[in-house]
Amino acid sequence: MADAPSDEEILAAVAEHLGRPGPAERLRLAGTARISRQPVLECTITRSVETRAERERSEPALFDLSRKPVYEDLDAYDATGPKDPRKHQTLELVQTGTVREVSCVKCTGGRQQCLKCGGRGLTRCEPDVPCPNCRNVTSCTKCRGKGGSRRTPVKPVPPRKVKRPGERVDCVVCETPGTACPGCEGRGHTLCPKCDGRGEYTCDRCGGKGHSTCGTCAGRGLLVKWRGGTITHTPHAERVPGPEPSPPLLLRRRLHGGAWRTHVLSLDQSPPEDLPASHLSVIEARLVRREGEVARRVSIKWLPLARVEIEEEVNRVFYVFPEGSGLSVVPVPSRHRVKRAAVVAAACLAALVLVLIVAAR
Ligand SMILES: [Zn+2]
Ligand SMILES: [Zn+2]
Ligand SMILES: [Zn+2]
Ligand SMILES: [Zn+2]
Ligand SMILES: [Zn+2]
């Protein structure tokens, strides 16, 4: 079915839908029916918009630029956009005569001294820490960790597991029985678990090497620099709203199965002349060429749709559209019926409120 169905075809489909086929009925309907054409439109314009930019670029040395296209004047470069304007495309180019190799200023020979350990590979650390059990506050109720008769200072030992933290043990500092914390036996401090009392540990940032590989030059010490151009094609999609009135919500899903007509236009093509006039005007109003627009894909899908009102059918209107090889008829409640239903609903609600008021007294 190439064109929109004729009035005769539409009325024949409605007559058949009403179970009264035949030419006589069609003729009778023709006298009472009102047909309005409301073709449906689904149209999306996708523009491929081109932008060009230049900037200084650099990559770690031995970076291969041989595959990149070269240019002298970026604005004059003849770039082909993507075949499909809906695709995003980025083209990286190299300006001739700008490629050079320079040493990296962020490092020495590709290495950077570790900032955490200053290149030593070791991090300083306290050799002993307050006892985790008594926090060096209640190490010994007698000497408080200061010792007594003993002359030699007592060195901390590794922290020990304490089953009963409140229990007191003999103090190794002042040698008083039953006065000391079980975690440190009165010492107040235990050996630092991080460095085992050595006072330093392997730097966790550089792993003890004292340096790290430079991220800027990837450890090569050299950079390739050049002036680079970028030509970007970005798709911008725009939905063209269909002409009013749009089909009722109840109908829209049914229309998916209709025999839609499709057209795809490129930048230099105009919409086909046989499109409904209402479609032509909304589409043409939006076909202005935008800044940077280098390609375009206009997808037009439209479906002939007729709305049929019949005098004797005040409660329904009939929508007719091509589907498969024939015409489909979908009845939709008329505005008259919807209004009446609303009036009935309002009346019911009023009655209910009245009943409730009476009941409440
Ligand atoms: Zn003590
Ligand atoms: Zn303790
Ligand atoms: Zn330590
Ligand atoms: Zn380090
Ligand atoms: Zn470097």
Short mmCIF file of C-alpha atoms and ligand atoms in Angstrom, two decimals:
data_model
loop_
_atom_site.label_atom_id
_atom_site.label_comp_id
_atom_site.label_asym_id
_atom_site.label_seq_id
_atom_site.Cartn_x
_atom_site.Cartn_y
_atom_site.Cartn_z
CA MET A 1 0.00 0.00 0.00
CA ALA A 2 1.88 2.99 -1.27
CA ASP A 3 -0.50 5.89 -0.60
CA ALA A 4 -2.80 6.71 2.26
CA PRO A 5 -6.04 4.67 2.04
CA SER A 6 -8.96 6.38 0.34
CA ASP A 7 -12.21 7.38 2.10
CA GLU A 8 -13.99 4.42 0.43
CA GLU A 9 -11.40 1.96 1.73
CA ILE A 10 -11.61 3.45 5.23
CA LEU A 11 -15.43 3.27 5.32
CA ALA A 12 -15.39 -0.32 4.00
CA ALA A 13 -13.02 -1.28 6.84
CA VAL A 14 -15.23 0.41 9.47
CA ALA A 15 -18.40 -1.23 8.03
CA GLU A 16 -16.71 -4.61 8.18
CA HIS A 17 -15.57 -3.92 11.74
CA LEU A 18 -19.18 -3.13 12.70
CA GLY A 19 -20.21 -6.50 11.22
CA ARG A 20 -22.19 -4.90 8.40
CA PRO A 21 -20.10 -5.34 5.27
CA GLY A 22 -21.37 -4.60 1.82
CA PRO A 23 -21.67 -1.61 -0.53
CA ALA A 24 -25.08 -0.47 0.78
CA GLU A 25 -23.80 -0.02 4.32
CA ARG A 26 -20.67 1.70 3.04
CA LEU A 27 -22.86 4.16 1.16
CA ARG A 28 -25.01 4.76 4.25
CA LEU A 29 -21.93 5.38 6.37
CA ALA A 30 -20.55 7.79 3.79
CA GLY A 31 -23.53 10.03 4.51
CA THR A 32 -23.06 10.09 8.30
CA ALA A 33 -19.34 9.52 8.91
CA ARG A 34 -16.78 12.26 9.50
CA ILE A 35 -13.26 11.30 8.51
CA SER A 36 -10.25 13.32 9.65
CA ARG A 37 -6.73 12.48 8.61
CA GLN A 38 -4.23 12.45 11.48
CA PRO A 39 -1.07 10.84 10.04
CA VAL A 40 1.47 9.90 12.75
CA LEU A 41 5.09 10.98 12.49
CA GLU A 42 8.25 9.64 14.10
CA CYS A 43 11.20 11.65 12.93
CA THR A 44 14.74 11.97 14.26
CA ILE A 45 17.40 14.23 12.79
CA THR A 46 20.95 13.14 13.65
CA ARG A 47 23.60 15.68 12.75
CA SER A 48 27.29 14.92 12.64
CA VAL A 49 28.93 18.06 14.02
CA GLU A 50 32.63 18.56 13.41
CA THR A 51 35.03 20.36 15.74
CA ARG A 52 38.77 20.95 15.23
CA ALA A 53 41.31 21.67 17.98
CA GLU A 54 45.09 21.83 18.30
CA ARG A 55 47.35 21.35 21.32
CA GLU A 56 50.88 20.38 22.36
CA ARG A 57 51.12 16.64 22.93
CA SER A 58 53.72 14.40 24.53
CA GLU A 59 54.18 10.69 25.08
CA PRO A 60 57.07 8.57 26.47
CA ALA A 61 59.86 8.21 23.93
CA LEU A 62 59.83 5.81 21.01
CA PHE A 63 56.14 6.60 20.61
CA ASP A 64 55.17 5.66 17.07
CA LEU A 65 53.56 8.54 15.21
CA SER A 66 54.08 7.07 11.74
CA ARG A 67 50.51 5.88 11.38
CA LYS A 68 48.93 9.19 12.22
CA PRO A 69 47.92 11.47 9.33
CA VAL A 70 49.88 14.72 9.02
CA TYR A 71 48.75 18.29 8.33
CA GLU A 72 50.17 21.73 7.86
CA ASP A 73 47.04 23.83 8.36
CA LEU A 74 44.40 22.03 10.40
CA ASP A 75 41.53 24.14 9.05
CA ALA A 76 42.51 23.20 5.51
CA TYR A 77 42.71 19.46 6.21
CA ASP A 78 40.16 17.50 4.23
CA ALA A 79 38.61 15.09 6.74
CA THR A 80 35.99 12.51 5.94
CA GLY A 81 33.37 12.10 8.63
CA PRO A 82 31.96 8.75 9.72
CA LYS A 83 29.88 6.84 7.15
CA ASP A 84 27.01 6.80 9.62
CA PRO A 85 26.34 10.27 11.15
CA ARG A 86 25.10 8.52 14.29
CA LYS A 87 28.66 7.31 15.03
CA HIS A 88 31.20 9.26 17.07
CA GLN A 89 34.60 9.62 15.41
CA THR A 90 37.89 11.15 16.56
CA LEU A 91 40.82 11.67 14.22
CA GLU A 92 44.26 12.46 15.72
CA LEU A 93 46.75 14.19 13.45
CA VAL A 94 50.35 15.42 13.66
CA GLN A 95 51.51 18.82 12.40
CA THR A 96 54.50 18.37 10.10
CA GLY A 97 57.88 19.56 11.45
CA THR A 98 56.81 19.67 15.09
CA VAL A 99 57.95 16.21 16.25
CA ARG A 100 61.03 16.27 18.53
CA GLU A 101 62.57 14.22 21.34
CA VAL A 102 63.32 15.92 24.67
CA SER A 103 64.55 14.73 28.07
CA CYS A 104 61.98 14.38 30.78
CA VAL A 105 62.19 17.18 33.34
CA LYS A 106 60.23 15.29 35.96
CA CYS A 107 62.96 12.71 36.63
CA THR A 108 66.59 11.69 36.21
CA GLY A 109 67.05 8.93 33.69
CA GLY A 110 63.50 7.76 34.17
CA ARG A 111 63.76 7.48 37.95
CA GLN A 112 62.26 9.65 40.62
CA GLN A 113 63.55 9.69 44.18
CA CYS A 114 61.01 8.29 46.61
CA LEU A 115 59.33 11.21 48.40
CA LYS A 116 58.38 9.15 51.43
CA CYS A 117 61.83 7.81 52.38
CA GLY A 118 63.97 10.42 50.60
CA GLY A 119 65.74 7.68 48.63
CA ARG A 120 66.88 5.68 51.68
CA GLY A 121 64.53 2.79 51.08
CA LEU A 122 63.80 2.73 54.80
CA THR A 123 61.23 4.59 56.86
CA ARG A 124 62.04 5.68 60.40
CA CYS A 125 59.83 4.37 63.15
CA GLU A 126 59.71 4.34 66.98
CA PRO A 127 61.44 1.17 68.26
CA ASP A 128 59.02 0.72 71.17
CA VAL A 129 55.45 1.70 71.80
CA PRO A 130 53.24 2.09 74.90
CA CYS A 131 52.02 -1.31 76.10
CA PRO A 132 48.69 -2.05 74.33
CA ASN A 133 47.27 -3.49 77.57
CA CYS A 134 48.05 -0.72 80.09
CA ARG A 135 49.01 2.12 77.72
CA ASN A 136 51.93 2.82 80.09
CA VAL A 137 49.49 4.28 82.64
CA THR A 138 49.05 1.36 85.03
CA SER A 139 52.17 -0.65 84.20
CA CYS A 140 52.99 -1.23 87.89
CA THR A 141 50.96 -0.01 90.84
CA LYS A 142 54.15 0.17 92.91
CA CYS A 143 56.85 1.77 90.68
CA ARG A 144 54.78 3.08 87.73
CA GLY A 145 57.50 1.83 85.39
CA LYS A 146 60.24 3.88 87.05
CA GLY A 147 61.96 0.91 88.68
CA GLY A 148 63.23 0.38 92.17
CA SER A 149 66.43 -1.16 93.48
CA ARG A 150 67.51 -2.42 90.03
CA ARG A 151 70.20 -0.37 88.30
CA THR A 152 70.13 -1.77 84.79
CA PRO A 153 67.24 -0.43 82.66
CA VAL A 154 64.80 -3.08 81.55
CA LYS A 155 64.50 -3.36 77.74
CA PRO A 156 61.02 -3.74 76.26
CA VAL A 157 60.01 -7.16 74.92
CA PRO A 158 57.51 -7.96 72.15
CA PRO A 159 53.88 -7.50 73.25
CA ARG A 160 52.47 -10.73 74.64
CA LYS A 161 48.97 -12.07 74.44
CA VAL A 162 47.05 -11.34 77.62
CA LYS A 163 44.23 -13.71 78.63
CA ARG A 164 43.14 -11.81 81.72
CA PRO A 165 44.10 -8.13 81.30
CA GLY A 166 43.08 -7.18 84.84
CA GLU A 167 45.29 -9.80 86.55
CA ARG A 168 48.51 -8.48 88.11
CA VAL A 169 51.89 -10.22 87.75
CA ASP A 170 55.34 -9.78 89.31
CA CYS A 171 57.04 -6.53 88.20
CA VAL A 172 60.35 -7.06 86.38
CA VAL A 173 61.32 -3.42 87.00
CA CYS A 174 60.90 -3.04 90.75
CA GLU A 175 60.60 -6.78 91.48
CA THR A 176 57.45 -6.36 93.59
CA PRO A 177 55.21 -9.44 93.38
CA GLY A 178 51.68 -9.07 91.98
CA THR A 179 51.78 -5.34 91.08
CA ALA A 180 52.49 -5.27 87.31
CA CYS A 181 50.46 -5.27 84.07
CA PRO A 182 50.49 -8.75 82.44
CA GLY A 183 51.11 -7.24 78.98
CA CYS A 184 54.46 -5.59 79.75
CA GLU A 185 55.28 -7.01 83.22
CA GLY A 186 55.74 -3.45 84.50
CA ARG A 187 57.90 -2.15 81.65
CA GLY A 188 55.18 0.17 80.35
CA HIS A 189 56.43 -0.25 76.77
CA THR A 190 56.60 -3.14 74.34
CA LEU A 191 58.63 -3.53 71.14
CA CYS A 192 57.03 -1.85 68.10
CA PRO A 193 55.38 -4.61 66.03
CA LYS A 194 55.90 -2.69 62.81
CA CYS A 195 59.71 -2.56 62.96
CA ASP A 196 60.28 -5.30 65.61
CA GLY A 197 62.21 -2.72 67.64
CA ARG A 198 64.69 -1.95 64.83
CA GLY A 199 63.64 1.70 64.60
CA GLU A 200 63.04 1.58 60.83
CA TYR A 201 61.30 -0.57 58.27
CA THR A 202 61.36 -1.08 54.49
CA CYS A 203 59.62 1.86 52.76
CA ASP A 204 56.22 0.69 51.63
CA ARG A 205 55.98 3.25 48.83
CA CYS A 206 59.17 2.27 46.93
CA GLY A 207 59.55 -1.25 48.31
CA GLY A 208 63.03 -0.40 49.63
CA LYS A 209 64.46 0.70 46.27
CA GLY A 210 64.56 4.38 47.24
CA HIS A 211 63.18 5.44 43.88
CA SER A 212 60.20 4.90 41.62
CA THR A 213 59.69 4.76 37.87
CA CYS A 214 58.71 8.16 36.43
CA GLY A 215 55.08 8.15 35.30
CA THR A 216 55.54 11.00 32.83
CA CYS A 217 58.15 9.25 30.65
CA ALA A 218 57.33 5.68 31.75
CA GLY A 219 60.92 5.32 32.99
CA ARG A 220 62.51 6.09 29.62
CA GLY A 221 63.89 9.51 30.55
CA LEU A 222 62.84 10.83 27.14
CA LEU A 223 59.64 12.22 25.70
CA VAL A 224 58.37 12.66 22.17
CA LYS A 225 56.65 16.01 21.76
CA TRP A 226 54.60 17.31 18.88
CA ARG A 227 51.78 19.65 17.98
CA GLY A 228 48.67 17.58 17.45
CA GLY A 229 45.35 18.30 15.85
CA THR A 230 42.08 16.58 16.71
CA ILE A 231 39.09 16.45 14.40
CA THR A 232 36.00 15.18 16.18
CA HIS A 233 32.66 14.21 14.71
CA THR A 234 29.96 14.11 17.34
CA PRO A 235 26.38 12.97 16.69
CA HIS A 236 23.62 15.29 17.89
CA ALA A 237 20.18 13.70 17.72
CA GLU A 238 17.00 15.75 17.70
CA ARG A 239 13.48 14.32 17.83
CA VAL A 240 10.98 16.17 15.71
CA PRO A 241 7.64 16.25 17.54
CA GLY A 242 4.78 15.09 15.33
CA PRO A 243 1.94 17.46 14.39
CA GLU A 244 -1.06 17.84 16.71
CA PRO A 245 -3.31 16.11 17.53
CA SER A 246 -1.15 13.16 18.59
CA PRO A 247 -2.91 9.79 18.69
CA PRO A 248 -4.64 8.85 21.98
CA LEU A 249 -2.50 6.92 24.48
CA LEU A 250 -4.80 3.87 24.24
CA LEU A 251 -3.96 3.59 20.57
CA ARG A 252 -0.22 4.21 20.50
CA ARG A 253 0.91 0.69 21.29
CA ARG A 254 -1.40 -0.74 18.63
CA LEU A 255 0.14 1.58 16.06
CA HIS A 256 3.57 -0.07 16.48
CA GLY A 257 2.38 -2.98 14.34
CA GLY A 258 1.14 -0.66 11.57
CA ALA A 259 2.58 -0.54 8.07
CA TRP A 260 4.82 2.49 8.63
CA ARG A 261 6.40 4.19 5.62
CA THR A 262 10.09 4.95 6.06
CA HIS A 263 12.52 7.38 4.45
CA VAL A 264 16.13 8.15 5.27
CA LEU A 265 17.60 11.43 4.03
CA SER A 266 21.15 12.73 3.96
CA LEU A 267 22.37 16.33 4.20
CA ASP A 268 21.69 17.27 0.58
CA GLN A 269 18.31 15.55 0.30
CA SER A 270 14.88 17.11 0.82
CA PRO A 271 11.89 15.26 2.28
CA PRO A 272 9.81 13.40 -0.34
CA GLU A 273 6.97 15.43 -1.85
CA ASP A 274 4.36 12.78 -1.06
CA LEU A 275 4.73 13.17 2.71
CA PRO A 276 1.56 14.54 4.40
CA ALA A 277 1.68 18.36 4.35
CA SER A 278 1.54 18.57 8.17
CA HIS A 279 4.67 16.38 8.33
CA LEU A 280 6.50 18.30 5.62
CA SER A 281 6.05 21.59 7.46
CA VAL A 282 7.31 20.37 10.88
CA ILE A 283 10.28 18.56 9.32
CA GLU A 284 11.34 21.33 6.93
CA ALA A 285 11.27 23.87 9.76
CA ARG A 286 14.04 21.91 11.47
CA LEU A 287 16.32 21.14 8.57
CA VAL A 288 18.40 24.31 8.97
CA ARG A 289 22.10 23.57 8.65
CA ARG A 290 23.84 23.96 12.02
CA GLU A 291 27.33 25.31 12.62
CA GLY A 292 29.91 22.54 12.02
CA GLU A 293 27.30 20.18 10.58
CA VAL A 294 29.07 18.01 8.00
CA ALA A 295 26.68 15.08 7.66
CA ARG A 296 23.10 14.31 8.52
CA ARG A 297 20.72 11.40 8.78
CA VAL A 298 17.03 12.21 8.84
CA SER A 299 14.96 9.18 9.73
CA ILE A 300 11.31 9.64 8.82
CA LYS A 301 8.68 7.08 9.77
CA TRP A 302 5.05 7.87 9.18
CA LEU A 303 1.78 6.02 9.34
CA PRO A 304 -1.46 7.10 7.66
CA LEU A 305 -4.09 7.29 10.40
CA ALA A 306 -7.72 8.28 9.98
CA ARG A 307 -10.15 9.14 12.76
CA VAL A 308 -13.74 8.25 11.92
CA GLU A 309 -16.75 9.58 13.80
CA ILE A 310 -20.17 8.06 13.08
CA GLU A 311 -23.42 9.77 14.07
CA GLU A 312 -25.09 6.73 15.59
CA GLU A 313 -21.93 5.73 17.51
CA VAL A 314 -21.66 8.57 20.03
CA ASN A 315 -19.67 6.53 22.53
CA ARG A 316 -16.86 5.45 20.21
CA VAL A 317 -14.58 6.81 17.54
CA PHE A 318 -12.75 4.56 15.10
CA TYR A 319 -9.10 4.80 14.19
CA VAL A 320 -8.13 3.24 10.88
CA PHE A 321 -4.56 2.55 9.75
CA PRO A 322 -2.78 0.17 7.38
CA GLU A 323 -1.45 -2.98 9.02
CA GLY A 324 -0.01 -5.93 7.11
CA SER A 325 -1.73 -5.93 3.71
CA GLY A 326 -5.05 -4.53 4.94
CA LEU A 327 -6.57 -1.88 7.19
CA SER A 328 -6.99 -2.21 10.96
CA VAL A 329 -9.85 -0.56 12.83
CA VAL A 330 -9.43 0.24 16.53
CA PRO A 331 -12.42 1.69 18.45
CA VAL A 332 -11.54 4.15 21.22
CA PRO A 333 -14.02 5.61 23.76
CA SER A 334 -15.20 8.97 22.48
CA ARG A 335 -14.78 12.23 24.37
CA HIS A 336 -18.56 12.13 24.89
CA ARG A 337 -18.33 8.79 26.67
CA VAL A 338 -15.24 9.73 28.67
CA LYS A 339 -17.04 12.92 29.78
CA ARG A 340 -20.14 10.94 30.69
CA ALA A 341 -18.07 8.41 32.65
CA ALA A 342 -16.45 11.28 34.53
CA VAL A 343 -19.87 12.75 35.33
CA VAL A 344 -21.06 9.34 36.57
CA ALA A 345 -17.92 8.93 38.71
CA ALA A 346 -18.37 12.41 40.17
CA ALA A 347 -22.03 11.67 40.94
CA CYS A 348 -21.08 8.38 42.65
CA LEU A 349 -18.49 10.19 44.74
CA ALA A 350 -20.98 12.90 45.73
CA ALA A 351 -23.54 10.23 46.72
CA LEU A 352 -20.91 8.41 48.78
CA VAL A 353 -19.91 11.61 50.58
CA LEU A 354 -23.57 12.31 51.32
CA VAL A 355 -24.05 8.79 52.72
CA LEU A 356 -20.97 9.21 54.90
CA ILE A 357 -22.16 12.59 56.18
CA VAL A 358 -25.61 11.17 57.00
CA ALA A 359 -24.07 8.10 58.65
CA ALA A 360 -21.77 10.27 60.76
CA ARG A 361 -24.66 12.20 62.31
ZN ZN B 1 57.25 -2.12 89.51
ZN ZN B 2 51.52 -3.00 80.37
ZN ZN B 3 58.77 0.81 65.03
ZN ZN B 4 60.72 4.94 49.62
ZN ZN B 5 60.54 11.08 33.48
#
